[in-house]
Coordinates of N, CA and C in Angstrom, one line a residue:
X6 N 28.4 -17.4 20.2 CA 27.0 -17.5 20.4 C 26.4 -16.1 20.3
X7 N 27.4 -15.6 20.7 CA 26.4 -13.9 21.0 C 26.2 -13.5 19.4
X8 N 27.4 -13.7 18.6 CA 27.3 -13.3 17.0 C 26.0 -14.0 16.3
X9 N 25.9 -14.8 16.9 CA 24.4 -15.4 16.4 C 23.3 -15.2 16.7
X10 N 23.0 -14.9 17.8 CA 22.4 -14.1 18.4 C 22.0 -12.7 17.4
X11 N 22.9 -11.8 17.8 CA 22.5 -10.6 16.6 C 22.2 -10.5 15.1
X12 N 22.8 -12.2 14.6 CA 23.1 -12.1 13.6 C 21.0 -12.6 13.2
X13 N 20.7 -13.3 13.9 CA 20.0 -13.2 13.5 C 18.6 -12.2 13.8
X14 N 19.1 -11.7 14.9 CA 18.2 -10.6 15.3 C 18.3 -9.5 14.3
X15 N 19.0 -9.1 14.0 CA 19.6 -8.5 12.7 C 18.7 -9.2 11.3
X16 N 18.5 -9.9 10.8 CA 17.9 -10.7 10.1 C 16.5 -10.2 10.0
X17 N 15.9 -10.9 11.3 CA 14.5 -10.4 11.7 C 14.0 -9.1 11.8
X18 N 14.7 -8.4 12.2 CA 14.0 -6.7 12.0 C 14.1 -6.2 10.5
X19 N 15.6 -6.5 9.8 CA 15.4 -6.3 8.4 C 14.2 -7.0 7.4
X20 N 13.6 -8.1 7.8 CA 12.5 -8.4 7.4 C 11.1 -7.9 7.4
X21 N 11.3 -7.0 8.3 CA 9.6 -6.3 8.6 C 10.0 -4.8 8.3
X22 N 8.9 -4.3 7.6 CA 9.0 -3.1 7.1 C 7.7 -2.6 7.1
X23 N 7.7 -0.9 7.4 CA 6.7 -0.3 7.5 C 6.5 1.0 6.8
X24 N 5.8 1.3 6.3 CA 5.2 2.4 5.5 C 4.3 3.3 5.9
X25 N 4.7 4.1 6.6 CA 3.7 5.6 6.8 C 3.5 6.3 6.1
X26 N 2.5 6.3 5.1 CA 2.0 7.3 4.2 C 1.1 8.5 4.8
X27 N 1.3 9.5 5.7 CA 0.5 10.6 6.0 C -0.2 11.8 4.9
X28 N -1.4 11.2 5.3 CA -2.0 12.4 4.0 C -2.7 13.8 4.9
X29 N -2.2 13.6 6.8 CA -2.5 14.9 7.4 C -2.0 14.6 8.7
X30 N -1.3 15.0 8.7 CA 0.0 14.8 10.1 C -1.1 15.5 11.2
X31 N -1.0 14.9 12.2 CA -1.4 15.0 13.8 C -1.0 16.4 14.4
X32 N -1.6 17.3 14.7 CA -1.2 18.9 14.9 C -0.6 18.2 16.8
X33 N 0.6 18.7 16.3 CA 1.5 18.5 18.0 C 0.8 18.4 19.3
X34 N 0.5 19.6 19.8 CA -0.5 19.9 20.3 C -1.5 19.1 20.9
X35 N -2.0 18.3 20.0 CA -3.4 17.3 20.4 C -2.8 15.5 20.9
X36 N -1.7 15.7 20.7 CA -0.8 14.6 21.4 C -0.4 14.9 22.6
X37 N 0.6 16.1 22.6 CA 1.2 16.5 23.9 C 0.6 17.0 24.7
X38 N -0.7 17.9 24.7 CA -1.8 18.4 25.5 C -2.2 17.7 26.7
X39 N -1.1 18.0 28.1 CA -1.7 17.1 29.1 C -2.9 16.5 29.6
X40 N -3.5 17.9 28.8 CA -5.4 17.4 29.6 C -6.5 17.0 28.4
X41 N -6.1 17.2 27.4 CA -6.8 16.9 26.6 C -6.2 16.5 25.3
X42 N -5.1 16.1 25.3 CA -4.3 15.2 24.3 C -4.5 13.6 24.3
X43 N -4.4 12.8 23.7 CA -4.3 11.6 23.6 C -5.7 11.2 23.6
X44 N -6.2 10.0 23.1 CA -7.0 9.0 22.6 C -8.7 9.1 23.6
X45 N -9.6 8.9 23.4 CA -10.7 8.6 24.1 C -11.4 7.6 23.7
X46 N -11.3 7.0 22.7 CA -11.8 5.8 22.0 C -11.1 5.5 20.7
X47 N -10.8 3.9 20.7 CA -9.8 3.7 19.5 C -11.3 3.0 18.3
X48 N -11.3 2.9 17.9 CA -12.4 2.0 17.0 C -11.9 1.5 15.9
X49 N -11.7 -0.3 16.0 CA -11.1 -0.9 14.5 C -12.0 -1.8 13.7
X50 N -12.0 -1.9 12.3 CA -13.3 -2.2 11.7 C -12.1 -3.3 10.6
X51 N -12.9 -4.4 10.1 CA -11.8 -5.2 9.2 C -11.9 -4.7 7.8
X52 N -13.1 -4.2 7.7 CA -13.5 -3.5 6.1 C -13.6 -4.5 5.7
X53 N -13.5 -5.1 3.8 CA -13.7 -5.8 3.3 C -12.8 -7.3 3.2
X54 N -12.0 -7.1 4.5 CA -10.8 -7.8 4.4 C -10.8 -9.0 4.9
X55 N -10.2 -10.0 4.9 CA -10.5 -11.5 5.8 C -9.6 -11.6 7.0
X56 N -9.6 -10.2 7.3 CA -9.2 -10.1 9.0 C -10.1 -11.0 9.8
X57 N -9.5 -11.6 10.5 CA -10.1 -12.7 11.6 C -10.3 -12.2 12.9
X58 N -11.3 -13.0 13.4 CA -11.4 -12.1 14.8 C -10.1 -11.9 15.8
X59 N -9.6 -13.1 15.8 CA -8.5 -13.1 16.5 C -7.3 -11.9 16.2
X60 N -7.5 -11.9 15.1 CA -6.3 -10.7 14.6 C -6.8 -9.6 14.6
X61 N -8.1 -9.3 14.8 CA -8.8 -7.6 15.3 C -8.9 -7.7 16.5
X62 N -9.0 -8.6 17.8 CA -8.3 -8.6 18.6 C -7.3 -8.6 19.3
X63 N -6.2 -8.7 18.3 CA -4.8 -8.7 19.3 C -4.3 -7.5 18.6
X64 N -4.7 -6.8 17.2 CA -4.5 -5.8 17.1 C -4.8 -4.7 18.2
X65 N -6.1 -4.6 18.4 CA -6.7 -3.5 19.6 C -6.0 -3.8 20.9
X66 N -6.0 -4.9 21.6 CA -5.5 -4.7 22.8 C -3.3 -4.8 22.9
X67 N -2.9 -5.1 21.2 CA -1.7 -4.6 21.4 C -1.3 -2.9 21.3
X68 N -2.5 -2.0 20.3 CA -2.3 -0.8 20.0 C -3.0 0.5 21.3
X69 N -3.8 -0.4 22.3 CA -4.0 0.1 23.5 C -3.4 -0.2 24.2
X70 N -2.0 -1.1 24.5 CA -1.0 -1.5 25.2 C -0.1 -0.4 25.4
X71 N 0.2 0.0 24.0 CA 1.5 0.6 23.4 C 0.5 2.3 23.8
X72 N -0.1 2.7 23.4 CA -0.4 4.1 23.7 C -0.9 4.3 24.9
X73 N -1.3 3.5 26.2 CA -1.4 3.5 27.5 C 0.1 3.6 27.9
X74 N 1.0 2.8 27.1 CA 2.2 2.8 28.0 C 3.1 3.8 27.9
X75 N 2.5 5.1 26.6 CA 2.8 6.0 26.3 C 1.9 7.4 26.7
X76 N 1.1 7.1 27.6 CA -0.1 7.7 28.8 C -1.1 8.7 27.9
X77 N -1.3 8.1 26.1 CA -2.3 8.4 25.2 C -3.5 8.2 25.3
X78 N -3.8 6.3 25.8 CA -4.9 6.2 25.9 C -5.3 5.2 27.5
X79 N -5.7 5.1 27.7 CA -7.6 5.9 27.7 C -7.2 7.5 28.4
X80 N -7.8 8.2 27.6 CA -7.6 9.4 28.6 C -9.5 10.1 28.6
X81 N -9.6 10.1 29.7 CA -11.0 10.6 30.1 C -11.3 12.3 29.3
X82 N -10.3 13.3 29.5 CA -10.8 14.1 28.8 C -10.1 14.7 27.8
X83 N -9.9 13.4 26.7 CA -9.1 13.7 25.4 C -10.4 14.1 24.5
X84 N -10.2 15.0 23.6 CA -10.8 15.1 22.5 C -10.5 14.6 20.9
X85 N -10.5 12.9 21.1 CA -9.9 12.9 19.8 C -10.2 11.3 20.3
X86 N -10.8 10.7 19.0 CA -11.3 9.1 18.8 C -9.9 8.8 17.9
X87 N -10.0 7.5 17.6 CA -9.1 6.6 16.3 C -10.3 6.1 15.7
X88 N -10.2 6.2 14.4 CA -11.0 5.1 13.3 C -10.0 4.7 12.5
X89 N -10.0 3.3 12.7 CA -9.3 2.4 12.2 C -9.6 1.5 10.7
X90 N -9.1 1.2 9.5 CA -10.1 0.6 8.6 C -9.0 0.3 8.3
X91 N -9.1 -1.8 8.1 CA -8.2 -2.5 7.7 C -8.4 -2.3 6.3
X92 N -7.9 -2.0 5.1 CA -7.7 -2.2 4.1 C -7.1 -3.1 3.1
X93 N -6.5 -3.9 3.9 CA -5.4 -4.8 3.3 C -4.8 -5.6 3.8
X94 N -5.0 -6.9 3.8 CA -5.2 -8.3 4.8 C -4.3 -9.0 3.9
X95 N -3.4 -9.7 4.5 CA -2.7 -11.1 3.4 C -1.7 -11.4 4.2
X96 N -2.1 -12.8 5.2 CA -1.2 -13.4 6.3 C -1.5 -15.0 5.7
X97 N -0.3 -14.8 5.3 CA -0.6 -16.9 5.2 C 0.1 -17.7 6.3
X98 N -1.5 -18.5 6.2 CA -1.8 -19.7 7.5 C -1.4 -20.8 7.1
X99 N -1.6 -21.9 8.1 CA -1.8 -23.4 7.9 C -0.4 -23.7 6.7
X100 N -0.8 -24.6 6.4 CA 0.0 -24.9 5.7 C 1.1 -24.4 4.5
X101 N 0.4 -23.7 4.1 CA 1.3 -22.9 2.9 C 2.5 -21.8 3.8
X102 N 2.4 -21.3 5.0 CA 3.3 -21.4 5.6 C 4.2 -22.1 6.4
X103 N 3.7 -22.8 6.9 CA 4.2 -24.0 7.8 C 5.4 -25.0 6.8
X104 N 5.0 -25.2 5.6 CA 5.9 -25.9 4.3 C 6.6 -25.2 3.7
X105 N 6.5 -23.8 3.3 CA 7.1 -23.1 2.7 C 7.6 -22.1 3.6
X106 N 7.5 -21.7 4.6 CA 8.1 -20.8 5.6 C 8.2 -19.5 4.8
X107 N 9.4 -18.8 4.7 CA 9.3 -17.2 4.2 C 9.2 -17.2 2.4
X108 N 9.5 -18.5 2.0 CA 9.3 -18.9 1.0 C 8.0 -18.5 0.2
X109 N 7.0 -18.4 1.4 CA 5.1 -18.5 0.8 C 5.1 -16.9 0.6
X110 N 6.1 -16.3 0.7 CA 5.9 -14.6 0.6 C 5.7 -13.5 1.7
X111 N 5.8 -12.6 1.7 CA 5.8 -11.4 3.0 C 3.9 -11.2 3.4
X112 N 3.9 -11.1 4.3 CA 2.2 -11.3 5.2 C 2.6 -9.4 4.8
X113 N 1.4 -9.1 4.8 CA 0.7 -7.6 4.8 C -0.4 -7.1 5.6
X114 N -0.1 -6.4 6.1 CA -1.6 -5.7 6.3 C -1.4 -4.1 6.0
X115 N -2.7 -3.4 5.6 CA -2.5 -2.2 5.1 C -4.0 -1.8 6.0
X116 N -3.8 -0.9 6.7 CA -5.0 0.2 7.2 C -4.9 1.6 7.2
X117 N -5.9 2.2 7.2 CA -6.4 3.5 6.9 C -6.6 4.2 8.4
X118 N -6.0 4.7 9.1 CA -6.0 5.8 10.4 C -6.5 6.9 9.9
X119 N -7.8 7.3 10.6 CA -8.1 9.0 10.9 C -8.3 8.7 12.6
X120 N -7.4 10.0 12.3 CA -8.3 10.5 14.1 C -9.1 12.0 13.8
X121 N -10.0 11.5 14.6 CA -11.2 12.4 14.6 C -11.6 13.7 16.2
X122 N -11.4 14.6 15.6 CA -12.3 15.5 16.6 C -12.9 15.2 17.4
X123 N -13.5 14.5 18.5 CA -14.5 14.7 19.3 C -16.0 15.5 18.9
X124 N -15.6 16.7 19.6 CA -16.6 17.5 19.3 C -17.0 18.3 18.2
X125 N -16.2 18.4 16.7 CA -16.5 19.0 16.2 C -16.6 18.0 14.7
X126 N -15.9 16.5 14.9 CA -16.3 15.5 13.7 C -15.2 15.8 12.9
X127 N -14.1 16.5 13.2 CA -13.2 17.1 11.9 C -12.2 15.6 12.0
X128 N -11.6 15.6 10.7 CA -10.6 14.6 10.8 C -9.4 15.5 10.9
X129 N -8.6 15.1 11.9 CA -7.4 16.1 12.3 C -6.2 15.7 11.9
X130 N -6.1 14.0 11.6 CA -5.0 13.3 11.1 C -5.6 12.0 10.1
X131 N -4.8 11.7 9.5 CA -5.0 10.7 8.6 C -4.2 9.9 7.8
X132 N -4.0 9.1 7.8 CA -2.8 7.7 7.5 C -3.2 6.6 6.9
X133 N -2.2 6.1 6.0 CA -2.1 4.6 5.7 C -1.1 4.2 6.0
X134 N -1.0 3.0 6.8 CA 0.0 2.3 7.1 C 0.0 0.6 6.6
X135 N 1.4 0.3 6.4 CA 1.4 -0.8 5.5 C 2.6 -1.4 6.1
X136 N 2.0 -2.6 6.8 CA 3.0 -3.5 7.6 C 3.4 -4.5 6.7
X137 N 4.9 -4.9 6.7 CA 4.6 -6.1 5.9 C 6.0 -6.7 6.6
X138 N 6.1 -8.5 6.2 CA 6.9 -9.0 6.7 C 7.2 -10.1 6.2
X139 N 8.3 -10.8 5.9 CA 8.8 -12.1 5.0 C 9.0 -12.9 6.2
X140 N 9.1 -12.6 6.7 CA 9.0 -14.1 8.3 C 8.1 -14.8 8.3
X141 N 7.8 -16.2 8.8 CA 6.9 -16.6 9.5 C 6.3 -16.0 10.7
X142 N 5.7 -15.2 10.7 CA 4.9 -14.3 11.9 C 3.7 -15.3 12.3
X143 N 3.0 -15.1 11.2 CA 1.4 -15.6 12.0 C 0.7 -14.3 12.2
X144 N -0.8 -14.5 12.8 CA -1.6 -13.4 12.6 C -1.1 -12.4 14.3
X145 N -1.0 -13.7 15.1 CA -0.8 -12.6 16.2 C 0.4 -11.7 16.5
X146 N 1.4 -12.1 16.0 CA 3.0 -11.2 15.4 C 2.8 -10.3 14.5
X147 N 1.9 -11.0 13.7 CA 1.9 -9.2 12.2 C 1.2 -8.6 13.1
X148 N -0.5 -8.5 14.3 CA -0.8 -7.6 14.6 C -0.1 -6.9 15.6
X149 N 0.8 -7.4 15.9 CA 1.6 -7.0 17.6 C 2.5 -5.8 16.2
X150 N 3.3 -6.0 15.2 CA 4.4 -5.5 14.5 C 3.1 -4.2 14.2
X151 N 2.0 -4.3 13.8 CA 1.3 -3.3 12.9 C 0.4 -2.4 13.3
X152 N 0.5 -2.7 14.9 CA -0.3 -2.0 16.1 C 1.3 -0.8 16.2
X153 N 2.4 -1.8 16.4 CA 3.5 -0.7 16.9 C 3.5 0.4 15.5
X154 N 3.5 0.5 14.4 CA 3.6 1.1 13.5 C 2.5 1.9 13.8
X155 N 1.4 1.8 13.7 CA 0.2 2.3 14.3 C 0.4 3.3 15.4
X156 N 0.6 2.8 16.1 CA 1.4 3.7 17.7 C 1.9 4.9 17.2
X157 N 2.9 4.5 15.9 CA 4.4 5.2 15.6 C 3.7 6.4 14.9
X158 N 2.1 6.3 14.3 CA 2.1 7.7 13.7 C 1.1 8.3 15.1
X159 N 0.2 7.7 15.6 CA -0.5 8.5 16.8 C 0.7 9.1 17.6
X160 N 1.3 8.8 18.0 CA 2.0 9.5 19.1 C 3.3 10.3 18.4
X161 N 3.1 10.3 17.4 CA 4.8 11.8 16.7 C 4.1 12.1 16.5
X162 N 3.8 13.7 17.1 CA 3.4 14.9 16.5 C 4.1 15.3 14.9
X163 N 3.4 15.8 13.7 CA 3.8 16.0 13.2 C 4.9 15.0 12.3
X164 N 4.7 13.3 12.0 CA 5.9 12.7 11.3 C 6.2 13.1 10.8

């Protein structure tokens, strides 16, 4: 049982993959900075995408889960927002997954991270990240998988 167990746990993680494309790594410093490192507002937008409310909801309170639990966010006197911009939405629902299971193709989502200066408006960091997964997820599992990727470039100094 246990070999089954792994075996397919093993399965499942090989399934989902993530893409950090950094076009301006996070200067160390503004992470690790006890008093003024980490997050003061996260801000997520769907852009042109058929992001549903539900899934810009469980995005934000999974990607404030994970960087509170990593004592990023909320921090009262951080100097540094998140702007968030979904760029790339493609989670199949309803039936075309439910019949076809991993069959209907890998769910995506692709968003655009800047974090922003506070006080001076500078963009300090900036990312594309590109979730994607051949599993039956569903929209609240790709956001839970694409919030943690999201986590994974705010909090490494320097990926």
């Amino acid at each position: 049982m246990k070999h089954i167990t792994l075996f397919f746990l093993f399965i499942t993680l090989s399934a989902c993959g993530a893409n950090i494309e950094i076009h301006k790594p996070i200067p160390g410093k503004l992470i690790t900075d006890s008093e003024k490192g980490g997050y003061a507002l996260i801000n997520i937008r769907p852009g042109e995408t058929g992001a549903s409310n539900n899934f810009m909801g469980s995005l934000s309170n999974n990607l404030q889960q994970y960087l509170s639990e990593l004592s990023l966010y909320p921090k009262k006197n951080a100097s540094l927002k998140v702007y968030i911009q979904i760029i790339g939405y493609d989670i199949k629902e309803g039936a075309s997954r439910e019949v076809m299971g991993t069959l209907a193709g890998a769910d995506e989502v692709k968003s655009k991270i800047q974090v922003i200066n506070i006080e001076t408006n500078e963009v300090v960091g900036e990312s594309i990240v590109l979730t994607s997964s051949s599993m039956a997820y569903g929209q609240k599992a790709m956001a839970w998988v694409h919030a943690d990727d999201i986590a994974t470039f705010l909090s490494t100094p320097n990926l």
